[in-house]
Structure formats: C-alpha cells, structure tokens
C-alpha cells in the first residue's frame, strides 16, 4: 500500500508572537483553569497560548527563507506582568500586560518596520497586547483574584498557523 502523499500548501499563514516557555505556559494555564467557564466557552489549548505581535497572513512559502532573515530585529529583554483580564466581544477572554513596557512597544514597532520593508502590510489598528485564554466565554467568572503571571521576555517567534483541522501552530523560527 502506498503512503498518502503529503503536500504543503503553496502559502503559509504566518504571525509573529511572544511564545512562552514551559514555566510561563504553565502559569498561563493555571490562570486559564482558575476560571469558571460557561458551557459555550472554548478555553485555548496549552500549546496555543501566546501573545501576538503581528498577524502577517498568507505568504508564498518560497519567501520563507528571506522572511526568516528579514524579521531579525534588535531587541532589549523586558518583563511582563500579566494580571489584567478583560472580556472582549464574542466572549474573548484575554489577559493583558499591566503596565505595557515601552520595550514591548518598541519591539512591535521594529517588527512592523521590518515587515513593511519586506513589502508586507501591517495592521492599522492600535496594538493591544494580550494573551487569549478562551473564546465564546460570555458570562464566565474568575472566582478569586490571582497574582499576575510574570514573564521574562528574551525573544520572539515566527509562527505558522494551519487552519485545516486539526488546526495547529508551528514555531518556524525563534529570535533572541
Ligand atoms: P482561529 O482563527 O481558528 O480561531 P486563531 O485565531 O488562533 O485560530 P489565526 O487566525 O491563524 O489562528 O491567528 C493567529 C494569531 O493571529 C492569533 O493570535 C490571532 O488572534 C491573530 N490574528 C488573526 N487574524 C488577525 C488579524 N486580522 N489582525 C490581527 N491579529 C490577527
Ligand atoms: Mg483567527
């Protein structure tokens, strides 16, 4: 019996994000699991927890080597304190850094310039850094206050998102 041939799509759906290591991921997970979710809520799977810097969208796969090089920017390390939650439209439950460090804004702006330099469009809306914990979670409650998640950010990542079920995120390159 011959194996089913696997062919990658011609384009890759990409985004740039802060990607947690195991310790921060577990801390975010504990925050996620402290909520009393409603029946409709879909909590984000542990391996999908992240903070998006830029959504890039579909890019021809042949451009990946050029992008991987072109998206290297200088950055200073910084600390995030994620302890502020909000319920956004469609029951999107997010955890936000408070305060928002200027180094995070600087990194996001530098990557925006790099993307435009590569001929890729960037979001025109203001950057609202957040980690999504759940979707469709209107009415969910956080029963008790919690200490913020502390995240020492040393780098960022270029990630491919495949929407075809089972949807997955795959870190293509880490930068630090
Ligand atoms: P799904 O769309 O199946 O719910 P997802 O949103 O996790 O999954 P993607 O749509 O590939 O996966 O998005 C990857 C990341 O980019 C997510 O953090 C998402 O919030 C963000 N994102 C997606 N589209 C946009 C957009 N148009 N503008 C800004 N950020 C976006
Ligand atoms: Mg999406």
Short mmCIF file of N, CA and C and ligand atoms in Angstrom, two decimals:
data_model
loop_
_atom_site.label_atom_id
_atom_site.label_comp_id
_atom_site.label_asym_id
_atom_site.label_seq_id
_atom_site.Cartn_x
_atom_site.Cartn_y
_atom_site.Cartn_z
N UNK A 1 0.85 -1.20 0.00
CA UNK A 1 0.00 0.00 0.00
C UNK A 1 0.89 1.25 0.00
N UNK A 2 0.64 2.17 -0.89
CA UNK A 2 1.48 3.37 -0.94
C UNK A 2 0.98 4.41 0.06
N UNK A 3 1.91 5.16 0.62
CA UNK A 3 1.54 6.19 1.59
C UNK A 3 0.83 7.34 0.88
N UNK A 4 -0.11 7.98 1.59
CA UNK A 4 -0.79 9.14 1.01
C UNK A 4 0.22 10.27 0.88
N UNK A 5 0.36 10.85 -0.33
CA UNK A 5 1.34 11.93 -0.44
C UNK A 5 0.89 13.16 0.34
N UNK A 6 1.82 13.75 1.07
CA UNK A 6 1.52 14.96 1.82
C UNK A 6 2.13 16.13 1.10
N UNK A 7 1.33 17.12 0.78
CA UNK A 7 1.86 18.28 0.10
C UNK A 7 1.52 19.52 0.92
N UNK A 8 2.53 20.33 1.18
CA UNK A 8 2.27 21.55 1.93
C UNK A 8 1.55 22.53 1.01
N UNK A 9 0.65 23.35 1.56
CA UNK A 9 0.04 24.38 0.72
C UNK A 9 1.11 25.35 0.20
N UNK A 10 0.82 26.03 -0.92
CA UNK A 10 1.82 26.93 -1.53
C UNK A 10 2.09 28.16 -0.68
N UNK A 11 1.13 28.49 0.19
CA UNK A 11 1.33 29.65 1.05
C UNK A 11 1.33 29.21 2.51
N UNK A 12 1.96 30.03 3.33
CA UNK A 12 1.97 29.77 4.78
C UNK A 12 1.25 30.94 5.45
N UNK A 13 0.40 30.61 6.44
CA UNK A 13 -0.29 31.65 7.21
C UNK A 13 0.58 31.93 8.44
N UNK A 14 1.10 33.15 8.50
CA UNK A 14 2.15 33.44 9.49
C UNK A 14 1.74 34.51 10.49
N UNK A 15 2.34 34.45 11.67
CA UNK A 15 2.25 35.57 12.61
C UNK A 15 3.51 35.60 13.46
N UNK A 16 3.76 36.77 14.03
CA UNK A 16 4.89 36.96 14.95
C UNK A 16 4.32 37.07 16.36
N UNK A 17 4.96 36.40 17.31
CA UNK A 17 4.39 36.36 18.65
C UNK A 17 5.46 36.22 19.71
N UNK A 18 5.10 36.58 20.92
CA UNK A 18 5.88 36.17 22.09
C UNK A 18 5.39 34.77 22.42
N UNK A 19 6.36 33.86 22.51
CA UNK A 19 6.00 32.45 22.69
C UNK A 19 6.48 32.00 24.06
N UNK A 20 5.59 31.52 24.94
CA UNK A 20 6.05 31.19 26.30
C UNK A 20 6.87 29.91 26.34
N UNK A 21 7.82 29.87 27.26
CA UNK A 21 8.50 28.61 27.59
C UNK A 21 7.61 27.83 28.54
N UNK A 22 8.05 26.65 28.98
CA UNK A 22 7.19 25.77 29.78
C UNK A 22 6.72 26.39 31.09
N UNK A 23 7.58 27.17 31.75
CA UNK A 23 7.19 27.71 33.07
C UNK A 23 6.08 28.74 32.91
N UNK A 24 6.27 29.65 31.95
CA UNK A 24 5.25 30.69 31.73
C UNK A 24 3.97 30.04 31.18
N UNK A 25 4.13 29.06 30.32
CA UNK A 25 2.94 28.39 29.77
C UNK A 25 2.12 27.76 30.90
N UNK A 26 2.78 27.13 31.85
CA UNK A 26 2.06 26.52 32.97
C UNK A 26 1.37 27.57 33.83
N UNK A 27 2.03 28.71 33.99
CA UNK A 27 1.43 29.79 34.79
C UNK A 27 0.19 30.34 34.08
N UNK A 28 0.28 30.48 32.75
CA UNK A 28 -0.88 30.95 31.98
C UNK A 28 -2.01 29.92 32.06
N UNK A 29 -1.63 28.67 32.01
CA UNK A 29 -2.59 27.59 32.08
C UNK A 29 -3.33 27.59 33.42
N UNK A 30 -2.58 27.86 34.49
CA UNK A 30 -3.19 27.92 35.82
C UNK A 30 -4.21 29.06 35.88
N UNK A 31 -3.87 30.16 35.21
CA UNK A 31 -4.81 31.30 35.14
C UNK A 31 -6.06 30.88 34.36
N UNK A 32 -5.82 30.23 33.24
CA UNK A 32 -6.95 29.77 32.41
C UNK A 32 -7.86 28.86 33.23
N UNK A 33 -7.25 27.95 34.00
CA UNK A 33 -8.04 26.94 34.69
C UNK A 33 -8.65 27.43 35.99
N UNK A 34 -8.25 28.66 36.41
CA UNK A 34 -8.86 29.23 37.61
C UNK A 34 -10.27 29.77 37.30
N UNK A 35 -10.58 29.94 36.03
CA UNK A 35 -11.89 30.48 35.65
C UNK A 35 -12.98 29.41 35.76
N UNK A 36 -14.18 29.90 36.06
CA UNK A 36 -15.35 29.03 35.95
C UNK A 36 -15.92 29.30 34.57
N UNK A 37 -15.59 28.45 33.62
CA UNK A 37 -16.02 28.68 32.23
C UNK A 37 -17.47 28.26 32.04
N UNK A 38 -18.12 28.89 31.11
CA UNK A 38 -19.50 28.51 30.77
C UNK A 38 -19.45 27.31 29.82
N UNK A 39 -20.62 26.73 29.57
CA UNK A 39 -20.67 25.55 28.70
C UNK A 39 -20.24 25.88 27.27
N UNK A 40 -20.47 27.14 26.85
CA UNK A 40 -20.14 27.52 25.47
C UNK A 40 -18.66 27.87 25.30
N UNK A 41 -17.97 28.07 26.39
CA UNK A 41 -16.59 28.58 26.31
C UNK A 41 -15.65 27.57 25.68
N UNK A 42 -14.71 28.08 24.88
CA UNK A 42 -13.65 27.17 24.43
C UNK A 42 -12.30 27.73 24.88
N UNK A 43 -11.80 27.18 25.99
CA UNK A 43 -10.50 27.60 26.51
C UNK A 43 -9.41 27.26 25.50
N UNK A 44 -8.41 28.12 25.43
CA UNK A 44 -7.30 27.93 24.47
C UNK A 44 -6.41 26.77 24.96
N UNK A 45 -6.04 25.90 24.04
CA UNK A 45 -5.19 24.74 24.39
C UNK A 45 -3.81 25.23 24.83
N UNK A 46 -3.18 24.51 25.78
CA UNK A 46 -1.90 24.98 26.34
C UNK A 46 -0.86 25.33 25.28
N UNK A 47 -0.73 24.47 24.27
CA UNK A 47 0.33 24.67 23.26
C UNK A 47 0.01 25.82 22.31
N UNK A 48 -1.17 26.44 22.48
CA UNK A 48 -1.55 27.56 21.60
C UNK A 48 -1.47 28.90 22.31
N UNK A 49 -1.15 28.91 23.59
CA UNK A 49 -1.12 30.17 24.34
C UNK A 49 0.06 31.03 23.85
N UNK A 50 -0.20 32.30 23.55
CA UNK A 50 0.83 33.19 23.00
C UNK A 50 0.35 34.63 23.08
N UNK A 51 1.27 35.54 22.78
CA UNK A 51 0.91 36.97 22.66
C UNK A 51 1.31 37.42 21.25
N UNK A 52 0.33 37.74 20.42
CA UNK A 52 0.61 38.13 19.03
C UNK A 52 1.22 39.52 18.95
N UNK A 53 2.29 39.63 18.15
CA UNK A 53 2.90 40.94 17.88
C UNK A 53 2.39 41.48 16.55
N UNK A 54 2.37 40.61 15.54
CA UNK A 54 1.86 40.99 14.22
C UNK A 54 1.24 39.78 13.55
N UNK A 55 0.04 39.94 13.02
CA UNK A 55 -0.53 38.91 12.17
C UNK A 55 -0.07 39.24 10.75
N UNK A 56 0.56 38.28 10.08
CA UNK A 56 1.11 38.53 8.74
C UNK A 56 0.16 38.04 7.66
N UNK A 57 -0.40 36.86 7.87
CA UNK A 57 -1.31 36.29 6.88
C UNK A 57 -0.58 35.39 5.90
N UNK A 58 -1.22 35.13 4.77
CA UNK A 58 -0.70 34.15 3.79
C UNK A 58 0.49 34.73 3.03
N UNK A 59 1.56 33.98 3.00
CA UNK A 59 2.78 34.39 2.29
C UNK A 59 3.25 33.20 1.45
N UNK A 60 3.69 33.43 0.20
CA UNK A 60 4.20 32.31 -0.60
C UNK A 60 5.33 31.60 0.16
N UNK A 61 5.24 30.28 0.22
CA UNK A 61 6.21 29.51 1.00
C UNK A 61 7.66 29.75 0.54
N UNK A 62 7.82 30.05 -0.75
CA UNK A 62 9.15 30.31 -1.29
C UNK A 62 9.81 31.54 -0.68
N UNK A 63 9.02 32.40 -0.06
CA UNK A 63 9.60 33.60 0.56
C UNK A 63 10.08 33.35 1.98
N UNK A 64 9.84 32.17 2.52
CA UNK A 64 10.14 31.93 3.94
C UNK A 64 11.62 32.19 4.30
N UNK A 65 12.59 31.71 3.50
CA UNK A 65 13.99 31.97 3.88
C UNK A 65 14.30 33.47 3.99
N UNK A 66 13.80 34.24 3.03
CA UNK A 66 14.01 35.69 3.03
C UNK A 66 13.35 36.33 4.26
N UNK A 67 12.15 35.88 4.58
CA UNK A 67 11.43 36.44 5.73
C UNK A 67 12.14 36.11 7.04
N UNK A 68 12.60 34.88 7.13
CA UNK A 68 13.24 34.46 8.39
C UNK A 68 14.45 35.34 8.69
N UNK A 69 15.17 35.73 7.65
CA UNK A 69 16.32 36.61 7.83
C UNK A 69 15.84 38.05 8.08
N UNK A 70 14.90 38.50 7.28
CA UNK A 70 14.46 39.90 7.33
C UNK A 70 13.70 40.26 8.60
N UNK A 71 13.22 39.25 9.31
CA UNK A 71 12.45 39.54 10.53
C UNK A 71 13.30 39.52 11.80
N UNK A 72 14.59 39.46 11.60
CA UNK A 72 15.51 39.57 12.75
C UNK A 72 15.66 41.05 13.08
N UNK A 73 15.24 41.48 14.25
CA UNK A 73 15.44 42.87 14.68
C UNK A 73 16.11 42.87 16.06
N UNK A 74 16.73 44.00 16.36
CA UNK A 74 17.37 44.12 17.68
C UNK A 74 16.28 44.32 18.73
N UNK A 75 16.49 43.75 19.90
CA UNK A 75 15.52 43.97 20.99
C UNK A 75 16.23 43.95 22.34
N UNK A 76 15.62 44.63 23.29
CA UNK A 76 16.08 44.55 24.67
C UNK A 76 15.12 43.64 25.42
N UNK A 77 15.66 42.85 26.32
CA UNK A 77 14.80 41.99 27.14
C UNK A 77 13.91 42.84 28.04
N UNK A 78 12.77 42.30 28.39
CA UNK A 78 11.87 43.03 29.29
C UNK A 78 11.01 42.05 30.08
N UNK A 79 10.35 42.58 31.11
CA UNK A 79 9.46 41.77 31.94
C UNK A 79 8.02 42.14 31.66
N UNK A 80 7.18 41.13 31.60
CA UNK A 80 5.74 41.37 31.50
C UNK A 80 5.10 40.92 32.80
N UNK A 81 4.11 41.69 33.22
CA UNK A 81 3.29 41.28 34.35
C UNK A 81 1.86 41.19 33.81
N UNK A 82 1.39 39.97 33.66
CA UNK A 82 0.07 39.74 33.04
C UNK A 82 -0.93 39.44 34.14
N UNK A 83 -1.74 40.44 34.46
CA UNK A 83 -2.65 40.22 35.58
C UNK A 83 -3.99 40.91 35.38
N UNK A 84 -4.15 41.55 34.24
CA UNK A 84 -5.37 42.31 34.00
C UNK A 84 -6.20 41.54 32.98
N UNK A 85 -7.40 41.15 33.34
CA UNK A 85 -8.19 40.41 32.35
C UNK A 85 -9.35 41.27 31.86
N UNK A 86 -9.76 40.99 30.64
CA UNK A 86 -10.89 41.69 30.05
C UNK A 86 -11.70 40.71 29.24
N UNK A 87 -12.98 41.03 29.12
CA UNK A 87 -13.87 40.25 28.26
C UNK A 87 -14.10 41.09 27.01
N UNK A 88 -13.59 40.65 25.88
CA UNK A 88 -13.76 41.36 24.62
C UNK A 88 -14.99 40.81 23.90
N UNK A 89 -15.42 41.45 22.80
CA UNK A 89 -16.59 40.94 22.08
C UNK A 89 -16.44 39.45 21.74
N UNK A 90 -17.54 38.78 21.60
CA UNK A 90 -17.62 37.34 21.30
C UNK A 90 -17.05 36.50 22.45
N UNK A 91 -17.11 37.05 23.65
CA UNK A 91 -16.66 36.27 24.81
C UNK A 91 -15.20 35.91 24.78
N UNK A 92 -14.41 36.79 24.13
CA UNK A 92 -12.97 36.53 24.08
C UNK A 92 -12.37 37.00 25.40
N UNK A 93 -11.86 36.07 26.17
CA UNK A 93 -11.31 36.39 27.48
C UNK A 93 -9.81 36.53 27.35
N UNK A 94 -9.31 37.72 27.67
CA UNK A 94 -7.89 37.98 27.45
C UNK A 94 -7.20 38.44 28.74
N UNK A 95 -5.92 38.14 28.77
CA UNK A 95 -5.06 38.57 29.86
C UNK A 95 -4.09 39.58 29.27
N UNK A 96 -4.01 40.76 29.92
CA UNK A 96 -3.21 41.85 29.35
C UNK A 96 -2.04 42.20 30.27
N UNK A 97 -0.93 42.64 29.66
CA UNK A 97 0.17 43.13 30.49
C UNK A 97 -0.18 44.48 31.09
N UNK A 98 0.15 44.64 32.36
CA UNK A 98 -0.10 45.90 33.04
C UNK A 98 1.05 46.16 34.00
N UNK A 99 1.93 47.12 33.72
CA UNK A 99 1.87 48.07 32.60
C UNK A 99 2.35 47.43 31.31
N UNK A 100 2.16 48.19 30.18
CA UNK A 100 2.70 47.76 28.90
C UNK A 100 4.11 48.35 28.78
N UNK A 101 5.15 47.52 28.82
CA UNK A 101 6.51 48.07 28.80
C UNK A 101 6.83 48.75 27.47
N UNK A 102 7.57 49.85 27.55
CA UNK A 102 7.93 50.55 26.30
C UNK A 102 8.78 49.64 25.40
N UNK A 103 9.52 48.73 26.01
CA UNK A 103 10.34 47.82 25.19
C UNK A 103 9.49 46.87 24.36
N UNK A 104 8.32 46.53 24.88
CA UNK A 104 7.39 45.69 24.10
C UNK A 104 6.88 46.50 22.90
N UNK A 105 6.51 47.74 23.15
CA UNK A 105 6.01 48.60 22.07
C UNK A 105 7.09 48.83 21.02
N UNK A 106 8.32 48.98 21.50
CA UNK A 106 9.44 49.21 20.60
C UNK A 106 9.69 47.99 19.73
N UNK A 107 9.65 46.82 20.34
CA UNK A 107 9.84 45.57 19.58
C UNK A 107 8.75 45.43 18.52
N UNK A 108 7.52 45.71 18.92
CA UNK A 108 6.40 45.55 17.97
C UNK A 108 6.55 46.55 16.82
N UNK A 109 7.00 47.77 17.13
CA UNK A 109 7.18 48.79 16.09
C UNK A 109 8.33 48.40 15.16
N UNK A 110 9.43 47.90 15.71
CA UNK A 110 10.57 47.49 14.87
C UNK A 110 10.17 46.38 13.92
N UNK A 111 9.38 45.44 14.43
CA UNK A 111 8.94 44.34 13.57
C UNK A 111 7.97 44.85 12.49
N UNK A 112 7.19 45.85 12.82
CA UNK A 112 6.31 46.46 11.82
C UNK A 112 7.13 47.06 10.68
N UNK A 113 8.20 47.75 11.04
CA UNK A 113 9.08 48.34 10.01
C UNK A 113 9.71 47.25 9.17
N UNK A 114 10.15 46.18 9.82
CA UNK A 114 10.77 45.06 9.09
C UNK A 114 9.77 44.45 8.11
N UNK A 115 8.54 44.29 8.56
CA UNK A 115 7.51 43.70 7.69
C UNK A 115 7.25 44.59 6.47
N UNK A 116 7.13 45.88 6.73
CA UNK A 116 6.87 46.81 5.62
C UNK A 116 8.06 46.83 4.67
N UNK A 117 9.26 46.72 5.21
CA UNK A 117 10.47 46.65 4.39
C UNK A 117 10.47 45.43 3.48
N UNK A 118 9.77 44.39 3.92
CA UNK A 118 9.67 43.16 3.13
C UNK A 118 8.45 43.21 2.20
N UNK A 119 7.77 44.35 2.19
CA UNK A 119 6.61 44.51 1.31
C UNK A 119 5.35 43.87 1.87
N UNK A 120 5.31 43.65 3.19
CA UNK A 120 4.14 43.01 3.80
C UNK A 120 3.33 44.07 4.57
N UNK A 121 2.02 44.02 4.41
CA UNK A 121 1.15 45.02 5.05
C UNK A 121 1.09 44.77 6.55
N UNK A 122 0.94 45.83 7.32
CA UNK A 122 0.79 45.69 8.77
C UNK A 122 -0.56 46.27 9.20
N UNK A 123 -1.00 45.80 10.36
CA UNK A 123 -2.28 46.20 10.96
C UNK A 123 -2.30 47.72 11.17
N UNK A 124 -3.43 48.35 10.84
CA UNK A 124 -3.52 49.80 11.04
C UNK A 124 -4.11 50.12 12.42
N UNK A 125 -4.79 49.13 13.02
CA UNK A 125 -5.37 49.38 14.35
C UNK A 125 -4.26 49.39 15.40
N UNK A 126 -4.54 50.10 16.48
CA UNK A 126 -3.55 50.19 17.57
C UNK A 126 -3.25 48.79 18.12
N UNK A 127 -2.01 48.59 18.52
CA UNK A 127 -1.57 47.32 19.10
C UNK A 127 -2.15 47.18 20.51
N UNK A 128 -2.87 46.10 20.76
CA UNK A 128 -3.41 45.84 22.10
C UNK A 128 -2.89 44.49 22.56
N UNK A 129 -1.72 44.50 23.20
CA UNK A 129 -1.11 43.22 23.57
C UNK A 129 -1.99 42.42 24.52
N UNK A 130 -2.14 41.13 24.23
CA UNK A 130 -2.98 40.27 25.07
C UNK A 130 -2.66 38.81 24.82
N UNK A 131 -2.95 38.00 25.80
CA UNK A 131 -2.93 36.54 25.64
C UNK A 131 -4.38 36.09 25.72
N UNK A 132 -4.87 35.44 24.69
CA UNK A 132 -6.26 34.95 24.71
C UNK A 132 -6.32 33.66 25.54
N UNK A 133 -7.21 33.65 26.52
CA UNK A 133 -7.36 32.46 27.38
C UNK A 133 -8.53 31.60 26.94
N UNK A 134 -9.57 32.23 26.37
CA UNK A 134 -10.76 31.47 25.94
C UNK A 134 -11.56 32.31 24.97
N UNK A 135 -12.37 31.63 24.18
CA UNK A 135 -13.30 32.31 23.28
C UNK A 135 -14.72 31.87 23.63
N UNK A 136 -15.69 32.65 23.19
CA UNK A 136 -17.12 32.33 23.40
C UNK A 136 -17.42 32.12 24.88
N UNK A 137 -16.83 32.95 25.70
CA UNK A 137 -16.92 32.71 27.15
C UNK A 137 -17.74 33.78 27.87
N UNK A 138 -18.70 34.40 27.18
CA UNK A 138 -19.55 35.40 27.84
C UNK A 138 -20.15 34.81 29.10
N UNK A 139 -20.09 35.56 30.20
CA UNK A 139 -20.69 35.09 31.45
C UNK A 139 -19.73 34.30 32.33
N UNK A 140 -18.54 34.02 31.82
CA UNK A 140 -17.57 33.28 32.65
C UNK A 140 -17.12 34.16 33.81
N UNK A 141 -16.70 33.51 34.89
CA UNK A 141 -16.31 34.23 36.10
C UNK A 141 -14.93 33.78 36.57
N UNK A 142 -14.22 34.74 37.12
CA UNK A 142 -12.97 34.39 37.81
C UNK A 142 -13.30 34.43 39.30
N UNK A 143 -13.40 33.27 39.95
CA UNK A 143 -13.94 33.23 41.32
C UNK A 143 -13.10 33.97 42.35
N UNK A 144 -11.79 34.04 42.17
CA UNK A 144 -10.94 34.70 43.18
C UNK A 144 -9.82 35.45 42.49
N UNK A 145 -9.38 36.56 43.09
CA UNK A 145 -8.27 37.31 42.48
C UNK A 145 -7.03 36.43 42.38
N UNK A 146 -6.18 36.74 41.42
CA UNK A 146 -4.95 35.94 41.23
C UNK A 146 -3.76 36.86 41.04
N UNK A 147 -2.61 36.34 41.40
CA UNK A 147 -1.38 37.10 41.18
C UNK A 147 -1.07 37.10 39.69
N UNK A 148 -0.46 38.19 39.19
CA UNK A 148 -0.12 38.24 37.77
C UNK A 148 0.89 37.16 37.38
N UNK A 149 0.87 36.80 36.11
CA UNK A 149 1.89 35.91 35.55
C UNK A 149 3.10 36.78 35.21
N UNK A 150 4.25 36.39 35.72
CA UNK A 150 5.50 37.12 35.42
C UNK A 150 6.19 36.44 34.26
N UNK A 151 6.54 37.22 33.26
CA UNK A 151 7.15 36.65 32.04
C UNK A 151 8.37 37.48 31.67
N UNK A 152 9.53 36.85 31.78
CA UNK A 152 10.77 37.50 31.34
C UNK A 152 10.90 37.22 29.85
N UNK A 153 10.76 38.25 29.02
CA UNK A 153 10.75 38.05 27.57
C UNK A 153 12.16 38.25 27.02
N UNK A 154 12.67 37.18 26.42
CA UNK A 154 14.04 37.20 25.89
C UNK A 154 14.05 37.16 24.36
N UNK A 155 12.90 36.95 23.75
CA UNK A 155 12.87 36.84 22.30
C UNK A 155 11.44 36.75 21.79
N UNK A 156 11.34 36.47 20.51
CA UNK A 156 10.02 36.36 19.87
C UNK A 156 10.09 35.24 18.84
N UNK A 157 8.98 34.95 18.20
CA UNK A 157 8.95 33.80 17.30
C UNK A 157 8.12 34.09 16.05
N UNK A 158 8.54 33.45 14.95
CA UNK A 158 7.74 33.44 13.72
C UNK A 158 6.99 32.12 13.72
N UNK A 159 5.67 32.20 13.60
CA UNK A 159 4.82 31.02 13.79
C UNK A 159 3.93 30.82 12.56
N UNK A 160 3.78 29.55 12.17
CA UNK A 160 2.82 29.23 11.10
C UNK A 160 1.56 28.67 11.74
N UNK A 161 0.44 29.16 11.24
CA UNK A 161 -0.86 28.69 11.72
C UNK A 161 -1.52 27.90 10.59
N UNK A 162 -1.84 26.64 10.84
CA UNK A 162 -2.59 25.87 9.84
C UNK A 162 -4.01 25.75 10.33
N UNK A 163 -4.91 26.25 9.54
CA UNK A 163 -6.31 26.28 9.96
C UNK A 163 -7.01 24.96 9.65
N UNK A 164 -6.43 24.20 8.72
CA UNK A 164 -7.05 22.93 8.33
C UNK A 164 -7.07 22.01 9.55
N UNK A 165 -8.25 21.46 9.91
CA UNK A 165 -8.31 20.64 11.13
C UNK A 165 -7.34 19.45 11.07
N UNK A 166 -6.68 19.11 12.14
CA UNK A 166 -6.67 19.82 13.43
C UNK A 166 -5.78 21.05 13.34
N UNK A 167 -6.36 22.23 13.64
CA UNK A 167 -5.58 23.46 13.48
C UNK A 167 -4.39 23.45 14.45
N UNK A 168 -3.25 23.85 13.93
CA UNK A 168 -2.03 23.80 14.74
C UNK A 168 -1.22 25.08 14.55
N UNK A 169 -0.40 25.37 15.55
CA UNK A 169 0.61 26.42 15.43
C UNK A 169 1.96 25.71 15.40
N UNK A 170 2.84 26.19 14.53
CA UNK A 170 4.17 25.59 14.46
C UNK A 170 5.19 26.73 14.48
N UNK A 171 6.06 26.73 15.49
CA UNK A 171 7.09 27.77 15.58
C UNK A 171 8.13 27.47 14.50
N UNK A 172 8.29 28.40 13.54
CA UNK A 172 9.24 28.21 12.44
C UNK A 172 10.63 28.70 12.83
N UNK A 173 10.66 29.79 13.59
CA UNK A 173 11.97 30.33 13.99
C UNK A 173 11.82 31.14 15.27
N UNK A 174 12.80 30.95 16.16
CA UNK A 174 12.86 31.76 17.39
C UNK A 174 13.96 32.79 17.24
N UNK A 175 13.70 33.98 17.69
CA UNK A 175 14.69 35.08 17.64
C UNK A 175 14.98 35.53 19.06
N UNK A 176 16.23 35.76 19.36
CA UNK A 176 16.53 36.36 20.68
C UNK A 176 17.81 37.16 20.65
P1 LIG B 1 -8.97 30.57 14.61
O1 LIG B 1 -8.94 31.67 13.58
O2 LIG B 1 -9.19 29.21 14.04
O3 LIG B 1 -9.80 30.89 15.79
P2 LIG B 1 -6.53 31.57 15.60
O4 LIG B 1 -7.18 32.91 15.57
O5 LIG B 1 -5.88 31.12 16.84
O6 LIG B 1 -7.50 30.44 15.19
P3 LIG B 1 -5.16 32.52 13.30
O7 LIG B 1 -6.45 33.08 12.75
O8 LIG B 1 -4.22 31.89 12.32
O9 LIG B 1 -5.44 31.47 14.43
O10 LIG B 1 -4.43 33.71 14.02
C1 LIG B 1 -3.13 33.60 14.55
C2 LIG B 1 -2.92 34.74 15.51
O11 LIG B 1 -3.04 35.99 14.81
C3 LIG B 1 -3.95 34.80 16.65
O12 LIG B 1 -3.31 35.35 17.78
C4 LIG B 1 -4.99 35.76 16.12
O13 LIG B 1 -5.65 36.42 17.18
C5 LIG B 1 -4.14 36.75 15.35
N1 LIG B 1 -4.87 37.31 14.21
C6 LIG B 1 -5.54 36.63 13.27
N2 LIG B 1 -6.08 37.45 12.35
C7 LIG B 1 -5.74 38.70 12.71
C8 LIG B 1 -5.96 40.00 12.17
N3 LIG B 1 -6.67 40.19 11.06
N4 LIG B 1 -5.44 41.06 12.83
C9 LIG B 1 -4.72 40.90 13.95
N5 LIG B 1 -4.45 39.70 14.52
C10 LIG B 1 -4.96 38.61 13.91
MG1 LIG B 2 -8.25 33.69 13.80
#
